[in-house]
Coordinates of C-alpha atoms in Angstrom, one line a residue:
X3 CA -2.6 -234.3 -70.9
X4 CA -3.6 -235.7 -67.3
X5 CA -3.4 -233.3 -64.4
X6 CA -3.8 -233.9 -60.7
X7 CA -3.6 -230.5 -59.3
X8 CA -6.9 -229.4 -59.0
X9 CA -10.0 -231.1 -58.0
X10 CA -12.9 -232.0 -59.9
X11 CA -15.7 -230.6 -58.3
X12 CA -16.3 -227.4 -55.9
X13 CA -16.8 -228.2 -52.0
X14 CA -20.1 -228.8 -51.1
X15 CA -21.7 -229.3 -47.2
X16 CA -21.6 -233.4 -47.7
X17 CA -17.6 -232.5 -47.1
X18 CA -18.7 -232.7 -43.6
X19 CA -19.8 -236.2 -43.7
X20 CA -17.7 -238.4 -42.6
X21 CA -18.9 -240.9 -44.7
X22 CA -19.0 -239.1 -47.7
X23 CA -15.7 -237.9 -47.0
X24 CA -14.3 -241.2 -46.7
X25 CA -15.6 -243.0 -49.7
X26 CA -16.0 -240.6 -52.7
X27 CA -14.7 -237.3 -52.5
X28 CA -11.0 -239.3 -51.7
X29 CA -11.4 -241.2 -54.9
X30 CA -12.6 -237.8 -56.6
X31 CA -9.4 -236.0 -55.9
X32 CA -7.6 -238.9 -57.0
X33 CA -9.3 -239.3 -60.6
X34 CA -6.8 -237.7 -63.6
X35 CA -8.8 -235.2 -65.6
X36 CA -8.2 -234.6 -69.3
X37 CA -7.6 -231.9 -70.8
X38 CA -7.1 -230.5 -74.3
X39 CA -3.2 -229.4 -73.5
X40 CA -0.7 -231.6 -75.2
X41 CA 2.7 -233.0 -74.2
X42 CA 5.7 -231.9 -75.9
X43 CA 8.1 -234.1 -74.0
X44 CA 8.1 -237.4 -72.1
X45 CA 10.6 -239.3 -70.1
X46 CA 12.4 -242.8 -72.0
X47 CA 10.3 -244.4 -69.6
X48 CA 7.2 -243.0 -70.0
X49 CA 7.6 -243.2 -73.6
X50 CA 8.8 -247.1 -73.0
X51 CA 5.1 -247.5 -71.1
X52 CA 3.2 -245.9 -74.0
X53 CA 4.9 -248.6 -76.2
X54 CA 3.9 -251.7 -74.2
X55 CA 0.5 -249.9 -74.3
X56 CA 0.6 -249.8 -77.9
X57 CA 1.8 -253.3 -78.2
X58 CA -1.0 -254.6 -76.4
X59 CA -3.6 -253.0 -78.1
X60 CA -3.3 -254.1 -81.3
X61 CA -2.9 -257.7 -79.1
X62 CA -6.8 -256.9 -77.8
X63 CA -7.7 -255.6 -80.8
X64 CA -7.0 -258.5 -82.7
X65 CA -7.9 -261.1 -80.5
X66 CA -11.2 -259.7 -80.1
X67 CA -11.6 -259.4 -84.0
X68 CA -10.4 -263.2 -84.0
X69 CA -13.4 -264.1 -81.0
X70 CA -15.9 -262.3 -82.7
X71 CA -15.3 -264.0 -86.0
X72 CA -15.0 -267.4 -84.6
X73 CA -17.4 -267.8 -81.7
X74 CA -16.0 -268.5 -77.9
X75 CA -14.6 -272.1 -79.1
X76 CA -12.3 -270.8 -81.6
X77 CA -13.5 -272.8 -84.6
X78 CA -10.6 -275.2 -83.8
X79 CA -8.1 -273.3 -83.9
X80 CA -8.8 -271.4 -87.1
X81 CA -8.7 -267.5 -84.5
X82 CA -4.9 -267.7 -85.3
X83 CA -4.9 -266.8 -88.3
X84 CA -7.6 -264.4 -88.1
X85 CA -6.0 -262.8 -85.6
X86 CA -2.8 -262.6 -87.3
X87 CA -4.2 -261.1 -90.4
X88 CA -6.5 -258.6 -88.3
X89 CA -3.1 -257.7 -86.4
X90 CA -1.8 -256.8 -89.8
X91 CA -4.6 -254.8 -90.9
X92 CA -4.8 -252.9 -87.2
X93 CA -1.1 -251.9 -87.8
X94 CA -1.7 -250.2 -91.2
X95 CA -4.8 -248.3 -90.5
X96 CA -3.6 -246.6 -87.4
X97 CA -2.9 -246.3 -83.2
X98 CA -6.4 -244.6 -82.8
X99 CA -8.4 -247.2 -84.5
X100 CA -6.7 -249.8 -82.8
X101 CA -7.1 -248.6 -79.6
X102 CA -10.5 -247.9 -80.3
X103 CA -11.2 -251.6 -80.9
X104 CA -9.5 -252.3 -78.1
X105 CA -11.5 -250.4 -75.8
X106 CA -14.5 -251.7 -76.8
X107 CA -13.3 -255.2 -76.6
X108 CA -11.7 -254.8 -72.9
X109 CA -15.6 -253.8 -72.1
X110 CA -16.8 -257.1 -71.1
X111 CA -13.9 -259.6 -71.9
X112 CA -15.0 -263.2 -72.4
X113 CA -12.9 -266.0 -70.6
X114 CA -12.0 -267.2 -73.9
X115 CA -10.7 -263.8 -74.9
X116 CA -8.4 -263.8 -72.1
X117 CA -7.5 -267.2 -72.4
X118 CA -6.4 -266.4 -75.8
X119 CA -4.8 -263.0 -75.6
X120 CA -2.7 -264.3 -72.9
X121 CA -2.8 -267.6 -73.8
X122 CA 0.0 -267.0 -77.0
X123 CA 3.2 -267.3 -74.2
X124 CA 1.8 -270.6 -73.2
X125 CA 1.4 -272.8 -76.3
X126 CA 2.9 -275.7 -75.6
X127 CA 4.9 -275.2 -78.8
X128 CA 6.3 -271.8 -77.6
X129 CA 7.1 -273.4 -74.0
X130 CA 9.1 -276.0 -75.7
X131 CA 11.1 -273.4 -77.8
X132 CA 11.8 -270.9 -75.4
X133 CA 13.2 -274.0 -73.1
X134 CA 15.8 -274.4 -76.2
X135 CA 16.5 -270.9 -76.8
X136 CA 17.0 -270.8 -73.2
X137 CA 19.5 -273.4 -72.9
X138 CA 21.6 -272.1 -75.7
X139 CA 21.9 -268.4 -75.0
X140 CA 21.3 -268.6 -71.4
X141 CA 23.8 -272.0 -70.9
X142 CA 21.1 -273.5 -69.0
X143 CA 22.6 -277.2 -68.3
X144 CA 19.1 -278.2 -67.1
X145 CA 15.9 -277.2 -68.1
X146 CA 13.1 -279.8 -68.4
X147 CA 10.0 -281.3 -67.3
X148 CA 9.2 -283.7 -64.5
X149 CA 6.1 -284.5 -62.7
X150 CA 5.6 -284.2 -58.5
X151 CA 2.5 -284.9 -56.6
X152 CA 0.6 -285.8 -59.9
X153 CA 1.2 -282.1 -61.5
X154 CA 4.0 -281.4 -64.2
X155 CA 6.8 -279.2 -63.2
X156 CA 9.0 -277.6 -65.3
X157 CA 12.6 -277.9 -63.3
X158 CA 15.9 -275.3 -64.6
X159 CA 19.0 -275.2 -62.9
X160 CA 22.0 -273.2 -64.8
X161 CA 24.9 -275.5 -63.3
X162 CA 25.1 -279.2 -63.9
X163 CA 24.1 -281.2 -61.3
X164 CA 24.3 -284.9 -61.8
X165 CA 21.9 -286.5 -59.5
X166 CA 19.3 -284.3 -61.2
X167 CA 20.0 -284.8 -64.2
X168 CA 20.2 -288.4 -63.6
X169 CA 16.6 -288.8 -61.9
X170 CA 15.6 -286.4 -65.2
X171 CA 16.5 -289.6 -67.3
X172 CA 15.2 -291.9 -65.1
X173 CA 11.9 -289.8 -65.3
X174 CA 11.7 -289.9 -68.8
X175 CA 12.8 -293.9 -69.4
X176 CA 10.3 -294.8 -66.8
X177 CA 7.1 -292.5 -68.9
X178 CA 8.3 -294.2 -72.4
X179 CA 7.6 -297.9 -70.7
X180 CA 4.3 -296.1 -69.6
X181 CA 3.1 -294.1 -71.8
X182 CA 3.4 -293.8 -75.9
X183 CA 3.2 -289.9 -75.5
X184 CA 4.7 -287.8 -72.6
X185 CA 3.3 -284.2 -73.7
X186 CA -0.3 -285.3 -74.2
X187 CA -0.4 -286.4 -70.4
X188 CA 0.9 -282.7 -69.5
X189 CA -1.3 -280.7 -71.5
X190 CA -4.6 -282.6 -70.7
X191 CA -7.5 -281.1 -68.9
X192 CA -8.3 -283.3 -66.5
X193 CA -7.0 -282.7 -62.7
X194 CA -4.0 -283.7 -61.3
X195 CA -3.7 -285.3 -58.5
X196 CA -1.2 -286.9 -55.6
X197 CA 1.5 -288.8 -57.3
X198 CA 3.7 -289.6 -54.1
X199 CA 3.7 -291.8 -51.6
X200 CA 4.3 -290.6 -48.1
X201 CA 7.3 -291.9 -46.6
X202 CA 8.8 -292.8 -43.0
X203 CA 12.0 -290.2 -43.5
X204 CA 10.9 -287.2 -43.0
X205 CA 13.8 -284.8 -44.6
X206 CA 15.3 -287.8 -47.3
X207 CA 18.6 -287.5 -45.6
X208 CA 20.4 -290.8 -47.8
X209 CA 19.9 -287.5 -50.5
X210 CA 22.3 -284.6 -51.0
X211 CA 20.3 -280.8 -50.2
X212 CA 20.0 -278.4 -52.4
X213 CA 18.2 -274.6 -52.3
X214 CA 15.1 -274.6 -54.2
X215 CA 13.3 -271.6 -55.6
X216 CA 9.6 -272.8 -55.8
X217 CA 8.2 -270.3 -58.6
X218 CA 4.4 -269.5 -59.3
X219 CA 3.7 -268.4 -62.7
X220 CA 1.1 -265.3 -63.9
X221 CA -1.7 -265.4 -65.9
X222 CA -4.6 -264.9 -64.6
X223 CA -5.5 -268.3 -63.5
X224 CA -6.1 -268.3 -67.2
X225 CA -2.3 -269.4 -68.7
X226 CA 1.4 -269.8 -67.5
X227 CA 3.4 -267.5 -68.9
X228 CA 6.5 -269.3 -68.0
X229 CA 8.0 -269.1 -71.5
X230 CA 8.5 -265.3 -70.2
X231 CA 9.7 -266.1 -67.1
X232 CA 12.5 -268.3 -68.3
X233 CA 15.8 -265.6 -68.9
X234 CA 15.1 -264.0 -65.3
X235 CA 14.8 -267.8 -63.7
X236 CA 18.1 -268.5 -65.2
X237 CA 20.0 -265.5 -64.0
X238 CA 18.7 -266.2 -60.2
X239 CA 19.5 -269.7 -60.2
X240 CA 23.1 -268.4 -61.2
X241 CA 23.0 -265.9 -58.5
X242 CA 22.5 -268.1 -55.8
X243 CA 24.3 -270.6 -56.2
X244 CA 22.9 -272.7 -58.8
X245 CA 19.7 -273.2 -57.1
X246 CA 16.9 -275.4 -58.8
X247 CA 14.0 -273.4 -59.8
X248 CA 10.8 -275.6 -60.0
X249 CA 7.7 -274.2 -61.7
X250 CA 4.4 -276.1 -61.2
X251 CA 1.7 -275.6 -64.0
X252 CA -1.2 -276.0 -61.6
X253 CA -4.8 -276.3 -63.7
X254 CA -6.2 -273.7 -65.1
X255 CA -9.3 -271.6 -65.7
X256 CA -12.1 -272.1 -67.1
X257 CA -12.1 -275.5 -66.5
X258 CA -10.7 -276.0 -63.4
X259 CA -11.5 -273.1 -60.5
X260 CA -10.4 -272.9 -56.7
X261 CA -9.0 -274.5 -55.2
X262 CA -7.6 -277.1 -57.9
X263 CA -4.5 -274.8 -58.8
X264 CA -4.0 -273.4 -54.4
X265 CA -4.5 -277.4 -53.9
X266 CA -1.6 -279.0 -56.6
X267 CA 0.8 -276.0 -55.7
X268 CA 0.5 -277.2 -52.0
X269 CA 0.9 -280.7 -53.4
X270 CA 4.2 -280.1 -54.7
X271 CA 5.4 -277.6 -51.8
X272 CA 4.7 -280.3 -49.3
X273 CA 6.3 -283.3 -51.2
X274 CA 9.7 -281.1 -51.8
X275 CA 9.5 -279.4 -48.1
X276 CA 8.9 -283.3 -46.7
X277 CA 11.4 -285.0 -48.6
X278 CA 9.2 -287.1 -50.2
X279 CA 10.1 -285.7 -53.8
X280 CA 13.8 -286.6 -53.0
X281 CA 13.2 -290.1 -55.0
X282 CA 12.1 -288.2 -57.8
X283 CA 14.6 -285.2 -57.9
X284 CA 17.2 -287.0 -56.5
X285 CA 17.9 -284.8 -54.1
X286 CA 16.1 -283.1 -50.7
X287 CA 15.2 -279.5 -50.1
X288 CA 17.8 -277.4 -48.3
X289 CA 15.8 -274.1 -48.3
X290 CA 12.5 -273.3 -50.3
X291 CA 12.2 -269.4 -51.4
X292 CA 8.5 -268.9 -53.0
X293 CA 7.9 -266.5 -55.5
X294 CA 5.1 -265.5 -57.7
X295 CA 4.3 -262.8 -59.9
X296 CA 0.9 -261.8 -60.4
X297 CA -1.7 -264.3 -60.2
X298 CA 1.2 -266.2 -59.1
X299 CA 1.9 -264.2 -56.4
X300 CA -1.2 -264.9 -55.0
X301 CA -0.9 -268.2 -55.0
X302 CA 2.5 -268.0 -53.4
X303 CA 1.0 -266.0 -50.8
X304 CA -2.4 -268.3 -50.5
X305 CA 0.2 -271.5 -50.2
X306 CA 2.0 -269.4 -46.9
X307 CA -1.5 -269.1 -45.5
X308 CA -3.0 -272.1 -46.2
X309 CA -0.3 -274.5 -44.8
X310 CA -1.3 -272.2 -41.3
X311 CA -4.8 -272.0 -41.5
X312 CA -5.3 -275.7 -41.9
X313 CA -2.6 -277.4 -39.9
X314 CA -0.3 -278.7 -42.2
X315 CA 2.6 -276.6 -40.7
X316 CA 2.8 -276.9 -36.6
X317 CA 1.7 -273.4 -35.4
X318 CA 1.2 -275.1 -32.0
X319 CA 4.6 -275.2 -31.5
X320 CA 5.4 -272.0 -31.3
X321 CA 1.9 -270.5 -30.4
X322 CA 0.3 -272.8 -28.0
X323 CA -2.6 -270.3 -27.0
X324 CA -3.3 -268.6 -30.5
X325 CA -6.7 -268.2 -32.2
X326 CA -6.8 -270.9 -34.9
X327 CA -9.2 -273.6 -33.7
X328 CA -10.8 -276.6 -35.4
X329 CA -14.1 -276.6 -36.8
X330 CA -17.0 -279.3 -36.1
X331 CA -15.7 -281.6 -38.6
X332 CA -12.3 -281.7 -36.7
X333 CA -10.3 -281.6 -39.7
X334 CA -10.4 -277.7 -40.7
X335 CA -8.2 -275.5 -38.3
X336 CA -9.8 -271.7 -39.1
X337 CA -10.8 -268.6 -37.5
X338 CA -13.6 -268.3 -35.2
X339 CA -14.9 -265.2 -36.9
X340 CA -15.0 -267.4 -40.3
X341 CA -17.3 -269.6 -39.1
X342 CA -19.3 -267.1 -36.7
X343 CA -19.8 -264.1 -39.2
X344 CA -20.6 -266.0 -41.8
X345 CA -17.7 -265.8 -44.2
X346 CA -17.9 -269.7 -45.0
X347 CA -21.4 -271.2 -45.9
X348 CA -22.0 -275.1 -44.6
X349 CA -21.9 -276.6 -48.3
X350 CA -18.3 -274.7 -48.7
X351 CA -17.4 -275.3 -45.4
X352 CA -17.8 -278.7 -45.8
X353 CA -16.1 -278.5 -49.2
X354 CA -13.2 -277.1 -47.9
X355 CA -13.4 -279.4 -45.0
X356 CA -13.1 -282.9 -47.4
X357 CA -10.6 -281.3 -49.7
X358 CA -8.2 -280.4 -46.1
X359 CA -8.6 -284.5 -45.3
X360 CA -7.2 -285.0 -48.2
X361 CA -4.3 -282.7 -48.2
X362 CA -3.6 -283.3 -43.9
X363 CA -3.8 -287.3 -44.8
X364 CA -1.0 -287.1 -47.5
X365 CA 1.6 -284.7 -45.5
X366 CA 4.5 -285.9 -43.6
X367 CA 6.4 -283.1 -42.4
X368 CA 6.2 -279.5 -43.4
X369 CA 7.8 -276.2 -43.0
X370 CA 7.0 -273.0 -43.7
X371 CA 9.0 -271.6 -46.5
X372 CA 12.3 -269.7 -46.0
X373 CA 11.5 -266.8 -47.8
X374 CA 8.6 -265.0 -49.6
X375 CA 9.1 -263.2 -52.9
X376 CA 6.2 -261.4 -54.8
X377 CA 5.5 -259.2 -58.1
X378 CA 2.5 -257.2 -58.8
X379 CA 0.8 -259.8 -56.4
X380 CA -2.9 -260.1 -56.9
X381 CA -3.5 -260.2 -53.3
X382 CA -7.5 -259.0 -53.3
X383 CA -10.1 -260.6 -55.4
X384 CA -13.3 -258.2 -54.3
X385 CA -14.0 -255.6 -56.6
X386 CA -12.6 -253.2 -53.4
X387 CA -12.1 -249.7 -55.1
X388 CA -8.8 -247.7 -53.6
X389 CA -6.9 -245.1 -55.7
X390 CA -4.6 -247.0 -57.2
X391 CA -7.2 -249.0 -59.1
X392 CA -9.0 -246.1 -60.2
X393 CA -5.7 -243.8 -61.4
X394 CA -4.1 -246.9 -63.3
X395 CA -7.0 -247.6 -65.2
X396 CA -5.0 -247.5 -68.4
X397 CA -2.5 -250.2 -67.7
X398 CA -1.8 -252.4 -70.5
X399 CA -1.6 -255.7 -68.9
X400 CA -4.2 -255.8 -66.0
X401 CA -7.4 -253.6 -67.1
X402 CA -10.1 -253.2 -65.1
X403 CA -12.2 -255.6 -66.7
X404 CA -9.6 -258.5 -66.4
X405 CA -9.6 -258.4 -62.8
X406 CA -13.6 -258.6 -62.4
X407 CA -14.1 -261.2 -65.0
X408 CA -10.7 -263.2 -63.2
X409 CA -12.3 -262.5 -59.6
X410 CA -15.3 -264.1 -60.8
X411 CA -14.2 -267.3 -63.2
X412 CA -12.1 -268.0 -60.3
X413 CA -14.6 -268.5 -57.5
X414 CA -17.3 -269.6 -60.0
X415 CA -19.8 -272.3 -58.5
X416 CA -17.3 -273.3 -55.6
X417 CA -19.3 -271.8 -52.8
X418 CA -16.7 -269.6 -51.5
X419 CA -16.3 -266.0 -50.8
X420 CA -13.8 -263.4 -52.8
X421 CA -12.6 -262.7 -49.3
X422 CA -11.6 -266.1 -48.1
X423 CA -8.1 -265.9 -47.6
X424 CA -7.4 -268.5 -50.2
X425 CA -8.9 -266.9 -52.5
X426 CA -7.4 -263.1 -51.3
X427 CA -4.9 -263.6 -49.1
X428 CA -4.7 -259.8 -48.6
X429 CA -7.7 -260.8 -45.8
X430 CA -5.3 -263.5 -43.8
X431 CA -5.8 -263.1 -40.4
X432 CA -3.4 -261.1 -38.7
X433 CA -2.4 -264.0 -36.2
X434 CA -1.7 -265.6 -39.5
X435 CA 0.1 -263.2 -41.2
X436 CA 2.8 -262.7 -38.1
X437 CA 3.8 -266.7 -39.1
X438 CA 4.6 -265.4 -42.7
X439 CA 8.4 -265.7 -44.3
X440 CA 10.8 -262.9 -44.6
X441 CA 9.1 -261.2 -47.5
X442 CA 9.6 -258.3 -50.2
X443 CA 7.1 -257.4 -52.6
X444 CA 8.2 -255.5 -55.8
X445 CA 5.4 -253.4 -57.6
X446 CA 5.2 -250.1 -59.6
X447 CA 3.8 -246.7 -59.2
X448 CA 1.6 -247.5 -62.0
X449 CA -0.3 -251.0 -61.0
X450 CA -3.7 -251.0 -60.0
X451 CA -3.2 -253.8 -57.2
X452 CA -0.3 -251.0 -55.4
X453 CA -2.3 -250.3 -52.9
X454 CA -3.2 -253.9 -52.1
X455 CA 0.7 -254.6 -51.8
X456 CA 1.2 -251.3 -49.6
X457 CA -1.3 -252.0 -47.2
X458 CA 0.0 -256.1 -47.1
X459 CA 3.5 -254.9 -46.6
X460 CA 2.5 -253.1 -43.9
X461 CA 0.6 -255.3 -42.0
X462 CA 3.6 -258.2 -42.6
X463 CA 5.8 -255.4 -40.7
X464 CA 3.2 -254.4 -38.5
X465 CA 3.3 -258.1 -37.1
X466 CA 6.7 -258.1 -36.8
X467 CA 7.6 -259.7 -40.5
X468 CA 10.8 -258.7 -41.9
X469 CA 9.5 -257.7 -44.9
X470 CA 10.2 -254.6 -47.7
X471 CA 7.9 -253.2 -50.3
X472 CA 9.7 -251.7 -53.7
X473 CA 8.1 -249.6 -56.3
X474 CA 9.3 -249.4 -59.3
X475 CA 8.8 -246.4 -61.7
X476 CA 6.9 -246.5 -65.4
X477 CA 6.3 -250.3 -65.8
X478 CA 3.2 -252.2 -66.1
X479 CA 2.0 -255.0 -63.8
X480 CA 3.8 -258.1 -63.6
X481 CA 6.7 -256.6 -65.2
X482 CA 9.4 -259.0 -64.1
X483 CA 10.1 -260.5 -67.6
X484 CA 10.4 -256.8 -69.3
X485 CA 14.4 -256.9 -67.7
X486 CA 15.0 -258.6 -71.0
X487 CA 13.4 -256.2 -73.0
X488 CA 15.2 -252.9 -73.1
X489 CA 13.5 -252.0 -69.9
X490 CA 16.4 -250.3 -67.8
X491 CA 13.9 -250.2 -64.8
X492 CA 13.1 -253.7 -64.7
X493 CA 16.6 -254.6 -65.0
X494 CA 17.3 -252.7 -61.5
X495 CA 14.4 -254.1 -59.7
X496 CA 15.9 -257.4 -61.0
X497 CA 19.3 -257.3 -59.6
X498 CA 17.5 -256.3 -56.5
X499 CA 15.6 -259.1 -56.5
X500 CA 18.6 -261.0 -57.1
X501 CA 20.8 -259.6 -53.8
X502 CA 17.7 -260.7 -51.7
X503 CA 17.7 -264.0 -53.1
X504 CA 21.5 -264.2 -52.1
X505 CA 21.0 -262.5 -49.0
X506 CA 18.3 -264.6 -47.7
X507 CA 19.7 -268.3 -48.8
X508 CA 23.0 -267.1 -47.1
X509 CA 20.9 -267.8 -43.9
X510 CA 21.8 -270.7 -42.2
X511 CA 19.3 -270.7 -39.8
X512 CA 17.3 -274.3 -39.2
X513 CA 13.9 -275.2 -40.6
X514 CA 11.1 -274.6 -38.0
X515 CA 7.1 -275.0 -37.9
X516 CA 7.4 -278.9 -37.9
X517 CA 4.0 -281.0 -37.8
X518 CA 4.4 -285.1 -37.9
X519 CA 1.0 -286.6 -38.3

């Protein structure tokens, strides 16, 4: 049974180096030691956690099993059934043999291993049917597909609303005179790209407003787990109003890396903050709440800090002697130190540069969003070591060795650094970070990324943010969907997410950070 009262080695005379100090007898102290004692007794929730552990070890175990029989492309198809039978055969012989297998499979996952144990939620299939069972047990009057800015959206409000659901069937009537098959265009592999046109009205005021919760899914970069999200995007578009919750499926890995997914999500944010998606949706953005869990919540945060750091929002306005300055190339607004120390190479800043052209050219008017909402956000890329990532070694959903091999699919052969802030935005500037939303940032005691979300909470407070940090007790990362589950926890940190939502779209105040090009 872990214990943490005691430490794991004597004092020695490095104690009085600073720098030893500092970097590994901290970590030391921090590192659970096992012991032969057993535990007679654990809390519902603990006892919840070691389920979900469970649970996703015979997932690992028999995807791996599956991998290893059928090679990294997945003999088309044929690891499904391998890995349903080796599921069955890991649930007869035992939790210690299955977590054994496990183990040795989390050593050095494959991309295709994680693709496929977390791919299961985002079959196109399961999306489809957990849309239906959506509708009929949650009464969700919309909940469908449309595309913006070139990248398809799945759209859910709970309420009726006609003019939606009227540019819906417009949507769909126009893609049957165009194409033969609708869901082959969504699920292909090629990138998306702009689909709108920009438009002299900046806000589409001949369309009605309505509040818009502008969700990123998790998954690693790797899959959307949407089909999970679904019963928790219902309930807050109830809560508030009957807002409509849009949910971009952005490219994902291995075939696409950074910055195709940061890119389409800021396509679609600026066409619905602009108002040039009100001819699609038939209707205009009142206020935009962001959210993201995860993975998602990195690129919700990486959206907030990229609209700053290259000009698409007007941070003139209300900062006309700040720090962000334009590179060489005229077109790329970032930090002296970036360019000084280093951090950005000429062949990526010159990629970054031509893909910001591309974004500036197509954006009419944009506005920071209204709020900022984020679960178990992956904020830091860099295989940084703090306590929290050495203590929750053991959690189901994120191991170690996902967040290594995601850090570096990610990133792979686009010439930037792990500690760009569109790749972490944990390292946005702090000049940056004090133009941020209100924000609050829900994570447990048990994540590995809790640190990352402490020290980001603090430094959004620190520059005068209103923002809130909540930790939530025995629940694994990105644990938002688990309030359906049985998991009495989640379900409180869900109506709390809830009350903010309310709280913050009750504010009338104006849209700000305007930039007309």
């Amino acid at each position: 049974f872990p214990r943490f009262n005691c430490l794991p080695g004597e004092p020695s005379a490095d104690d009085d180096v600073f720098f030893a100090k500092q970097f590994s007898r901290k970590y030391l102290e921090c590192a659970p030691l096992q012991s032969s004692k057993s535990a007679f007794w654990y809390s519902q929730g603990a006892l919840r956690y070691m389920l979900v552990q469970r649970a996703m070890n015979l997932v690992y175990a028999s995807i791996g099993t599956a991998v290893e029989a059928t090679g990294p492309g997945g003999a088309h198809g044929l690891w499904m059934p391998i890995a349903a039978a080796a599921a069955s055969y890991y649930s007869t012989i035992g939790a210690n043999a299955t977590s054994s297998k496990a183990f040795e499979v989390l050593q050095s996952p494959s991309s295709g291993f994680i693709k496929r144990a977390w791919g299961m939620i985002s079959l196109p299939f399961v999306k489809r049917l957990s849309l239906e069972v959506s509708k009929f047990l949650k009464g969700a009057a919309i909940a469908d597909r449309i595309i913006i800015s070139g990248v398809p959206c799945f759209i859910i409000c709970r309420h009726p609303y006609p003019v939606l659901s009227t540019a819906l069937k417009r949507f769909h009537r126009q893609a049957e005179r165009e194409v033969t098959n609708l869901p082959e265009i969504l699920e292909d592999d090629e990138p998306r790209h702009i689909g709108y046109t920009k438009r002299s009205q900046s806000y589409g005021d001949d369309y009605p407003s309505k509040d818009i919760i502008f969700h990123l899914t998790g998954g690693g970069f790797f899959t959307h787990t949407l089909a999970g999200d679904l019963p928790f995007l219902i309930d807050w578009s109830t809560a508030t109003n009957s807002s409509v919750v849009i949910c971009p499926e952005y490219d994902l890995l291995p075939e696409h890396i950074f910055p195709v997914a940061i890119n389409q999500v800021t396509d679609v944010y600026c066409a619905l903050s602009s108002g040039d998606a009100a001819s699609i949706l038939g209707f205009r953005a009142n206020r935009i709440i962001v959210t993201g869990e995860s993975t998602g919540g990195n690129l919700a945060a990486s959206l907030c800090a990229k609209l700053c750091i290259e000009g698409i929002v007007n941070i003139k306005a209300k900062k006309q002697h700040n720090n962000v300055l334009f590179s060489a190339a005229d077109d790329l607004p970032h930090m002296p130190e970036m360019a000084s120390s280093g951090l950005l190479d000429d062949a990526a800043l010159i990629f970054l540069t031509q893909d910001n052209k591309n974004h500036v050219e197509k954006t009419h008017v944009v506005r920071i969003p209204d709020g900022l909402m984020l679960c178990c956000p992956v904020l830091n890329l860099c295989e940084s070591i703090s306590p929290s990532r050495m203590i929750s070694t053991e959690d189901p959903i994120l191991p170690p060795s996902f967040i290594m091999a995601i850090s570096e699919a990610y990133v792979s052969n686009s010439g930037t650094p792990k500690n760009h802030p569109l790749v972490s935005p944990y390292f946005t500037p702090d000049d940056l970070i004090e133009l941020f939303p209100p924000s609050l940032i829900y994570t447990s005691n048990l994540d590995p990324l809790l640190d990352d979300a402490v020290h980001f909470n603090a430094r959004l407070r620190q520059m005068g943010v209103d923002s809130s940090l909540r930790a939530a007790q025995d629940l694994p990362h990105a644990f938002w969907g688990l309030a359906h589950a049985g998991f009495p926890e989640a379900e409180i940190a869900q109506k709390e997410c809830m009350s903010w939502l309310v709280k913050l779209l009750n504010n009338t105040r104006k849209p700000n950070f305007l930039l007309s090009h």
